Amino acid sequence: MKERLEALRVEALQELHQVDNPQQLNDLRVKYLGKKGALTEILRGMGGLSAEERPIIGQVANDVRAAIEGVIDEKQNAFLAAETENRLRAETIDVTLPGKALPTGAVHPLNKVAQEIEDVFVGLGYSIAEGPEVETDYFNFEALNLPKNHPARDMQDSFYITEDILMRTHTSPVQVRTMQQMNGKPIKVICPGKVYRRDDDDATHSFMFNQIEGLVVGPNIRMSDLKGTLLQFVQQMFGQQAQIRLRPSFFPFTEPSAEVDVTCVQCGGHGCRMCKQTGWLEILGCGMVHPRVLEMGGYDPKEVSGFAFGMGVERIALLKYGIDDIRHFYTNDQRFLSQFARM
Ligand code: DAH
């Protein structure tokens, strides 16, 4: 039996050395070590051995099994390693190859500037209010102290839909809508949105553009609050060196009214072509909310006061980026737009 075991070892190892794939290896494992394998077959004869022979043969059988198992494990590990290597080679990526540049979108410069303006006011504690672009004559004009036959209505040639409904010509109607909603409570809002006018398009005019309205109402709101707020806004938008000046003006919905200039963004106030040598650029209109407008919003002008302002987003964007034609914002030329992607 010992000879048969030794012969089995030699035969098995010889065969195992020639194995070159996992399937073959498995077949040989079954052939030699399986339940019906050669080793088991030989060991069946153990019953006929004497008590002295049994442990000796048992020891040999264990050695043979260990030797065969050892080679099988070795081979198996080698196959596994080769397979892993092949897989890794197949998955290899050359990170030095030039990449594909995928075109990515970016926020439109107008939206970017609008967001920046909104961020400044949100930082000052303002909420954002919105109103409809299709507006009633009442909110767009009448509630803002421009009665039906008021000459100021001629100032703004409008897109009428019916006699009483039009595309809003400014964001100011949101003032009155907000007051009616707030029901006498203090107000601090900005209202961004599109507005429409029957202008012929040119470098500084568009039939549609964007405004941001501001409205603060409460006890004891004063002109100095308005001025401080606007200075804060301008310095956050254009830099700490920026200054403002208020020029008396007229709007039917504010009294007193003012137009606000900022120190020229190009020359810093020394005078240049951009500011027509004045050192100042006009950026918005504002004033103290007219008592009649407060009343129409349901507020008592003896109890509260307020300030309001309105600015054009396009105008702020033109100044901020030194752009000379408003139409660039609407034609969406990629060469123009892509300049703002990295800003
Ligand atoms: N609504 C005005 C316009 O479209 C801008 C404006 C001026 C808004 C003064 C205001 C304001 O709130 O107080 O030209």
Tab-separated table of C-alpha atoms in Angstrom, residues 10-338:
chain	number	residue	atom	x	y	z
A	10	VAL	CA	4.616	10.748	-8.348
A	11	GLU	CA	1.849	10.358	-10.938
A	12	ALA	CA	-0.276	13.124	-9.460
A	13	LEU	CA	2.568	15.626	-9.193
A	14	GLN	CA	3.701	14.880	-12.718
A	15	GLU	CA	0.230	15.439	-14.085
A	16	LEU	CA	-0.284	18.569	-11.993
A	17	HIS	CA	2.891	20.127	-13.339
A	18	GLN	CA	1.502	19.990	-16.855
A	19	VAL	CA	-1.768	21.695	-15.963
A	20	ASP	CA	-2.239	25.037	-17.729
A	21	ASN	CA	-5.799	26.064	-16.950
A	22	PRO	CA	-8.129	26.165	-13.921
A	23	GLN	CA	-10.557	23.652	-15.407
A	24	GLN	CA	-7.843	21.018	-15.741
A	25	LEU	CA	-6.687	21.726	-12.224
A	26	ASN	CA	-10.153	21.144	-10.872
A	27	ASP	CA	-10.502	17.898	-12.815
A	28	LEU	CA	-7.271	16.630	-11.262
A	29	ARG	CA	-8.388	17.628	-7.778
A	30	VAL	CA	-11.485	15.479	-8.260
A	31	LYS	CA	-9.471	12.690	-9.839
A	32	TYR	CA	-6.980	12.400	-6.935
A	33	LEU	CA	-8.622	13.881	-3.858
A	34	GLY	CA	-12.344	13.624	-4.580
A	35	LYS	CA	-14.783	11.338	-2.766
A	36	LYS	CA	-14.325	8.736	-5.486
A	37	GLY	CA	-10.755	9.798	-6.211
A	38	ALA	CA	-7.610	7.690	-6.387
A	39	LEU	CA	-6.409	8.490	-2.860
A	40	THR	CA	-9.739	7.585	-1.304
A	41	GLU	CA	-9.709	4.400	-3.363
A	42	ILE	CA	-6.356	3.338	-1.920
A	43	LEU	CA	-7.336	4.267	1.624
A	44	ARG	CA	-10.345	1.937	1.409
A	45	GLY	CA	-7.820	-0.877	1.871
A	46	MET	CA	-6.731	0.490	5.265
A	47	GLY	CA	-9.214	-1.812	7.003
A	48	GLY	CA	-7.116	-4.807	6.130
A	49	LEU	CA	-3.969	-3.438	7.801
A	50	SER	CA	-2.552	-4.442	11.156
A	51	ALA	CA	-2.649	-2.098	14.136
A	52	GLU	CA	1.110	-1.366	13.729
A	53	GLU	CA	0.911	-0.702	10.009
A	54	ARG	CA	-2.130	1.524	10.172
A	55	PRO	CA	-0.532	4.684	11.688
A	56	ILE	CA	2.505	4.374	9.414
A	57	ILE	CA	0.389	4.093	6.256
A	58	GLY	CA	-1.912	6.790	7.624
A	59	GLN	CA	1.072	9.100	7.950
A	60	VAL	CA	2.204	8.394	4.372
A	61	ALA	CA	-1.314	8.952	3.070
A	62	ASN	CA	-1.462	12.308	4.855
A	63	ASP	CA	1.910	13.322	3.386
A	64	VAL	CA	0.767	12.404	-0.112
A	65	ARG	CA	-2.480	14.318	0.322
A	66	ALA	CA	-0.595	17.326	1.668
A	67	ALA	CA	1.853	17.232	-1.225
A	68	ILE	CA	-0.931	17.070	-3.833
A	69	GLU	CA	-2.955	19.784	-2.092
A	70	GLY	CA	0.139	21.952	-1.839
A	71	VAL	CA	0.730	21.847	-5.590
A	72	ILE	CA	-2.960	22.412	-6.326
A	73	ASP	CA	-3.018	25.508	-4.075
A	74	GLU	CA	0.138	26.826	-5.643
A	75	LYS	CA	-1.258	26.390	-9.149
A	76	GLN	CA	-4.560	27.924	-8.157
A	77	ASN	CA	-2.862	31.000	-6.725
A	78	ALA	CA	-0.828	31.352	-9.886
A	79	PHE	CA	-3.973	31.209	-12.052
A	80	LEU	CA	-5.666	33.762	-9.831
A	81	ALA	CA	-2.699	36.130	-9.984
A	82	ALA	CA	-2.520	35.824	-13.771
A	83	GLU	CA	-6.233	36.518	-14.097
A	84	THR	CA	-6.008	39.602	-11.866
A	85	GLU	CA	-3.087	40.895	-13.836
A	86	ASN	CA	-4.927	40.448	-17.117
A	87	ARG	CA	-7.953	42.227	-15.784
A	88	LEU	CA	-5.924	45.164	-14.477
A	89	ARG	CA	-4.110	45.431	-17.780
A	90	ALA	CA	-7.440	45.539	-19.610
A	91	GLU	CA	-8.705	48.233	-17.261
A	92	THR	CA	-5.611	50.384	-17.479
A	93	ILE	CA	-6.279	54.043	-18.287
A	94	ASP	CA	-3.630	56.308	-19.682
A	95	VAL	CA	-4.076	59.360	-17.518
A	96	THR	CA	-1.581	61.285	-19.622
A	97	LEU	CA	-3.882	61.291	-22.677
A	98	PRO	CA	-5.435	64.699	-23.379
A	99	GLY	CA	-9.007	64.901	-22.014
A	100	LYS	CA	-12.203	65.730	-23.866
A	101	ALA	CA	-13.323	69.261	-23.056
A	102	LEU	CA	-17.078	69.076	-22.536
A	103	PRO	CA	-18.887	72.371	-23.048
A	104	THR	CA	-20.509	73.461	-19.795
A	105	GLY	CA	-23.189	76.042	-19.227
A	106	ALA	CA	-22.835	79.057	-16.983
A	107	VAL	CA	-25.123	81.578	-15.363
A	108	HIS	CA	-26.130	84.343	-17.802
A	109	PRO	CA	-24.449	87.661	-16.909
A	110	LEU	CA	-27.814	89.336	-16.344
A	111	ASN	CA	-28.939	86.631	-13.941
A	112	LYS	CA	-25.565	86.796	-12.279
A	113	VAL	CA	-25.836	90.520	-11.669
A	114	ALA	CA	-29.465	90.172	-10.534
A	115	GLN	CA	-28.381	87.482	-8.079
A	116	GLU	CA	-25.577	89.686	-6.803
A	117	ILE	CA	-27.970	92.587	-6.244
A	118	GLU	CA	-30.433	90.279	-4.506
A	119	ASP	CA	-27.653	88.864	-2.323
A	120	VAL	CA	-26.698	92.348	-1.114
A	121	PHE	CA	-30.261	93.123	-0.054
A	122	VAL	CA	-30.926	89.702	1.403
A	123	GLY	CA	-27.769	90.326	3.432
A	124	LEU	CA	-29.399	93.530	4.680
A	125	GLY	CA	-32.448	91.575	5.838
A	126	TYR	CA	-34.736	92.042	2.830
A	127	SER	CA	-37.161	89.395	1.568
A	128	ILE	CA	-37.911	88.803	-2.095
A	129	ALA	CA	-41.400	89.529	-3.401
A	130	GLU	CA	-42.757	88.858	-6.860
A	131	GLY	CA	-45.665	90.076	-8.933
A	132	PRO	CA	-47.219	89.322	-12.335
A	133	GLU	CA	-45.749	90.539	-15.621
A	134	VAL	CA	-49.256	90.885	-17.017
A	135	GLU	CA	-50.570	93.604	-14.731
A	136	THR	CA	-53.695	95.633	-14.272
A	137	ASP	CA	-53.742	99.301	-15.145
A	138	TYR	CA	-54.722	99.829	-11.518
A	139	PHE	CA	-51.532	98.418	-9.965
A	140	ASN	CA	-49.217	99.600	-12.732
A	141	PHE	CA	-50.418	103.222	-12.695
A	142	GLU	CA	-53.386	104.187	-10.613
A	143	ALA	CA	-52.317	102.790	-7.242
A	144	LEU	CA	-48.942	104.427	-7.829
A	145	ASN	CA	-50.560	107.854	-7.892
A	146	LEU	CA	-50.840	108.183	-11.645
A	147	PRO	CA	-54.584	108.732	-12.178
A	148	LYS	CA	-56.174	107.900	-15.550
A	149	ASN	CA	-55.415	111.157	-17.281
A	150	HIS	CA	-52.103	111.894	-15.569
A	151	PRO	CA	-49.558	113.204	-18.097
A	152	ALA	CA	-46.866	110.918	-16.635
A	153	ARG	CA	-48.592	107.993	-18.307
A	154	ASP	CA	-47.414	109.384	-21.607
A	155	MET	CA	-43.862	108.965	-20.330
A	156	GLN	CA	-44.195	105.231	-20.656
A	157	ASP	CA	-45.580	103.911	-23.881
A	158	SER	CA	-46.947	100.547	-22.892
A	159	PHE	CA	-47.999	97.199	-24.359
A	160	TYR	CA	-51.725	97.089	-23.602
A	161	ILE	CA	-53.568	93.764	-23.749
A	162	THR	CA	-56.995	95.198	-23.028
A	163	GLU	CA	-57.952	98.660	-21.905
A	164	ASP	CA	-57.246	97.719	-18.278
A	165	ILE	CA	-54.547	95.098	-18.638
A	166	LEU	CA	-51.000	95.594	-19.850
A	167	MET	CA	-47.488	94.236	-19.664
A	168	ARG	CA	-46.117	95.956	-16.568
A	169	THR	CA	-43.866	98.892	-17.446
A	170	HIS	CA	-41.936	98.728	-14.180
A	171	THR	CA	-41.690	96.586	-11.022
A	172	SER	CA	-43.265	99.338	-8.894
A	173	PRO	CA	-46.762	97.738	-8.964
A	174	VAL	CA	-45.322	95.007	-6.711
A	175	GLN	CA	-44.986	97.736	-4.052
A	176	VAL	CA	-48.747	98.116	-3.728
A	177	ARG	CA	-49.423	94.402	-4.092
A	178	THR	CA	-46.969	93.742	-1.250
A	179	MET	CA	-48.515	96.430	0.963
A	180	GLN	CA	-51.976	94.950	0.451
A	181	GLN	CA	-50.664	91.494	1.355
A	182	MET	CA	-48.718	92.661	4.402
A	183	ASN	CA	-51.797	94.208	5.886
A	184	GLY	CA	-50.214	97.027	7.886
A	185	LYS	CA	-47.126	95.106	9.052
A	186	PRO	CA	-43.610	96.510	8.468
A	187	ILE	CA	-42.165	95.748	5.015
A	188	LYS	CA	-38.642	95.242	3.728
A	189	VAL	CA	-38.658	93.665	0.268
A	190	ILE	CA	-37.020	93.707	-3.112
A	191	CYS	CA	-38.993	92.756	-6.213
A	192	PRO	CA	-36.978	91.533	-9.194
A	193	GLY	CA	-38.588	90.918	-12.553
A	194	LYS	CA	-39.057	91.629	-16.241
A	195	VAL	CA	-40.706	94.815	-17.453
A	196	TYR	CA	-41.955	95.846	-20.913
A	197	ARG	CA	-41.990	99.100	-22.835
A	198	ARG	CA	-42.775	100.079	-26.392
A	199	ASP	CA	-39.249	101.273	-27.071
A	200	ASP	CA	-37.335	100.680	-30.253
A	201	ASP	CA	-34.339	98.510	-29.452
A	202	ASP	CA	-30.987	100.237	-29.532
A	203	ALA	CA	-27.754	100.228	-27.541
A	204	THR	CA	-29.498	101.466	-24.391
A	205	HIS	CA	-33.164	100.502	-24.918
A	206	SER	CA	-35.029	97.224	-25.108
A	207	PHE	CA	-38.746	96.384	-25.312
A	208	MET	CA	-38.121	94.018	-22.398
A	209	PHE	CA	-35.630	94.429	-19.586
A	210	ASN	CA	-35.129	93.592	-15.927
A	211	GLN	CA	-35.706	95.756	-12.886
A	212	ILE	CA	-35.261	95.360	-9.181
A	213	GLU	CA	-37.612	97.345	-6.977
A	214	GLY	CA	-37.053	98.006	-3.302
A	215	LEU	CA	-39.648	98.907	-0.661
A	216	VAL	CA	-39.278	99.546	3.051
A	217	VAL	CA	-42.284	100.593	5.140
A	218	GLY	CA	-42.512	101.014	8.897
A	219	PRO	CA	-42.593	103.536	11.729
A	220	ASN	CA	-40.046	106.310	11.332
A	221	ILE	CA	-38.419	105.295	8.052
A	222	ARG	CA	-36.450	108.320	6.891
A	223	MET	CA	-34.602	109.590	3.847
A	224	SER	CA	-31.315	109.028	5.677
A	225	ASP	CA	-32.214	105.317	5.927
A	226	LEU	CA	-32.686	105.292	2.161
A	227	LYS	CA	-29.369	107.037	1.577
A	228	GLY	CA	-27.438	104.748	3.919
A	229	THR	CA	-28.998	101.660	2.359
A	230	LEU	CA	-28.121	102.771	-1.169
A	231	LEU	CA	-24.543	103.654	-0.199
A	232	GLN	CA	-24.159	100.212	1.346
A	233	PHE	CA	-25.569	98.610	-1.803
A	234	VAL	CA	-23.356	100.580	-4.169
A	235	GLN	CA	-20.206	99.847	-2.194
A	236	GLN	CA	-20.929	96.126	-2.151
A	237	MET	CA	-21.637	96.143	-5.893
A	238	PHE	CA	-18.883	98.451	-7.125
A	239	GLY	CA	-16.313	98.490	-4.315
A	240	GLN	CA	-15.714	100.366	-1.057
A	241	GLN	CA	-14.370	103.433	-2.884
A	242	ALA	CA	-17.735	104.020	-4.593
A	243	GLN	CA	-19.752	107.047	-3.471
A	244	ILE	CA	-23.285	108.181	-4.288
A	245	ARG	CA	-25.068	111.469	-4.754
A	246	LEU	CA	-28.804	112.136	-4.804
A	247	ARG	CA	-30.261	114.596	-7.308
A	248	PRO	CA	-33.805	115.908	-6.840
A	249	SER	CA	-36.181	114.357	-9.352
A	250	PHE	CA	-39.841	113.520	-9.814
A	251	PHE	CA	-41.784	110.263	-9.658
A	252	PRO	CA	-45.530	110.322	-8.984
A	253	PHE	CA	-45.228	107.529	-6.387
A	254	THR	CA	-42.517	109.128	-4.235
A	255	GLU	CA	-42.205	112.478	-2.494
A	256	PRO	CA	-39.531	113.678	-2.324
A	257	SER	CA	-37.978	111.813	-5.248
A	258	ALA	CA	-34.372	111.530	-6.282
A	259	GLU	CA	-32.132	110.087	-8.914
A	260	VAL	CA	-29.006	108.408	-7.628
A	261	ASP	CA	-25.586	108.631	-9.234
A	262	VAL	CA	-22.554	106.506	-8.422
A	263	THR	CA	-18.969	107.683	-8.862
A	264	CYS	CA	-17.884	106.675	-12.345
A	265	VAL	CA	-16.750	103.039	-12.378
A	266	GLN	CA	-14.280	103.839	-15.156
A	267	CYS	CA	-12.439	106.931	-13.887
A	268	GLY	CA	-13.369	106.891	-10.202
A	269	GLY	CA	-14.883	110.360	-10.455
A	270	HIS	CA	-12.136	112.292	-12.280
A	271	GLY	CA	-14.141	112.567	-15.482
A	272	CYS	CA	-13.911	110.474	-18.642
A	273	ARG	CA	-15.880	109.627	-21.761
A	274	MET	CA	-18.042	107.065	-19.975
A	275	CYS	CA	-19.362	109.645	-17.481
A	276	LYS	CA	-19.251	112.474	-20.039
A	277	GLN	CA	-16.628	114.206	-17.872
A	278	THR	CA	-19.021	114.526	-14.923
A	279	GLY	CA	-17.462	111.815	-12.742
A	280	TRP	CA	-20.932	110.405	-12.032
A	281	LEU	CA	-23.171	107.702	-13.542
A	282	GLU	CA	-26.909	107.501	-12.961
A	283	ILE	CA	-27.978	104.138	-11.565
A	284	LEU	CA	-31.467	104.311	-10.086
A	285	GLY	CA	-34.541	106.257	-9.042
A	286	CYS	CA	-35.839	106.443	-5.503
A	287	GLY	CA	-37.737	108.461	-2.951
A	288	MET	CA	-39.990	108.472	0.099
A	289	VAL	CA	-43.188	106.556	-0.612
A	290	HIS	CA	-45.963	109.031	-1.445
A	291	PRO	CA	-48.640	109.225	1.300
A	292	ARG	CA	-51.340	108.407	-1.256
A	293	VAL	CA	-49.479	105.244	-2.287
A	294	LEU	CA	-49.224	104.193	1.367
A	295	GLU	CA	-52.957	104.767	1.698
A	296	MET	CA	-53.737	102.724	-1.378
A	297	GLY	CA	-51.625	99.926	0.091
A	298	GLY	CA	-53.712	100.086	3.264
A	299	TYR	CA	-51.147	101.903	5.419
A	300	ASP	CA	-51.746	105.071	7.431
A	301	PRO	CA	-49.209	107.746	6.392
A	302	LYS	CA	-49.583	109.326	9.827
A	303	GLU	CA	-48.374	106.104	11.466
A	304	VAL	CA	-45.738	104.845	9.039
A	305	SER	CA	-43.424	106.091	6.333
A	306	GLY	CA	-41.372	104.309	3.717
A	307	PHE	CA	-38.769	104.539	1.017
A	308	ALA	CA	-38.653	102.918	-2.409
A	309	PHE	CA	-36.156	102.560	-5.190
A	310	GLY	CA	-36.054	100.975	-8.611
A	311	MET	CA	-33.093	100.054	-10.764
A	312	GLY	CA	-32.446	98.435	-14.121
A	313	VAL	CA	-30.403	95.235	-13.925
A	314	GLU	CA	-29.079	95.703	-17.465
A	315	ARG	CA	-27.833	99.159	-16.627
A	316	ILE	CA	-25.993	97.942	-13.518
A	317	ALA	CA	-24.504	95.082	-15.563
A	318	LEU	CA	-23.399	97.451	-18.366
A	319	LEU	CA	-21.617	99.642	-15.838
A	320	LYS	CA	-20.135	96.812	-13.813
A	321	TYR	CA	-18.590	95.064	-16.806
A	322	GLY	CA	-17.980	98.075	-19.056
A	323	ILE	CA	-20.293	96.768	-21.804
A	324	ASP	CA	-21.384	99.317	-24.409
A	325	ASP	CA	-24.516	97.744	-25.894
A	326	ILE	CA	-27.484	96.254	-24.040
A	327	ARG	CA	-28.265	93.990	-27.014
A	328	HIS	CA	-25.272	91.790	-26.164
A	329	PHE	CA	-27.350	90.478	-23.266
A	330	TYR	CA	-30.110	89.223	-25.540
A	331	THR	CA	-28.356	87.939	-28.662
A	332	ASN	CA	-26.626	85.214	-26.626
A	333	ASP	CA	-23.439	85.034	-28.646
A	334	GLN	CA	-21.354	82.327	-26.990
A	335	ARG	CA	-18.195	84.386	-27.435
A	336	PHE	CA	-19.772	87.122	-25.330
A	337	LEU	CA	-21.410	84.871	-22.752
A	338	SER	CA	-18.432	82.588	-22.155
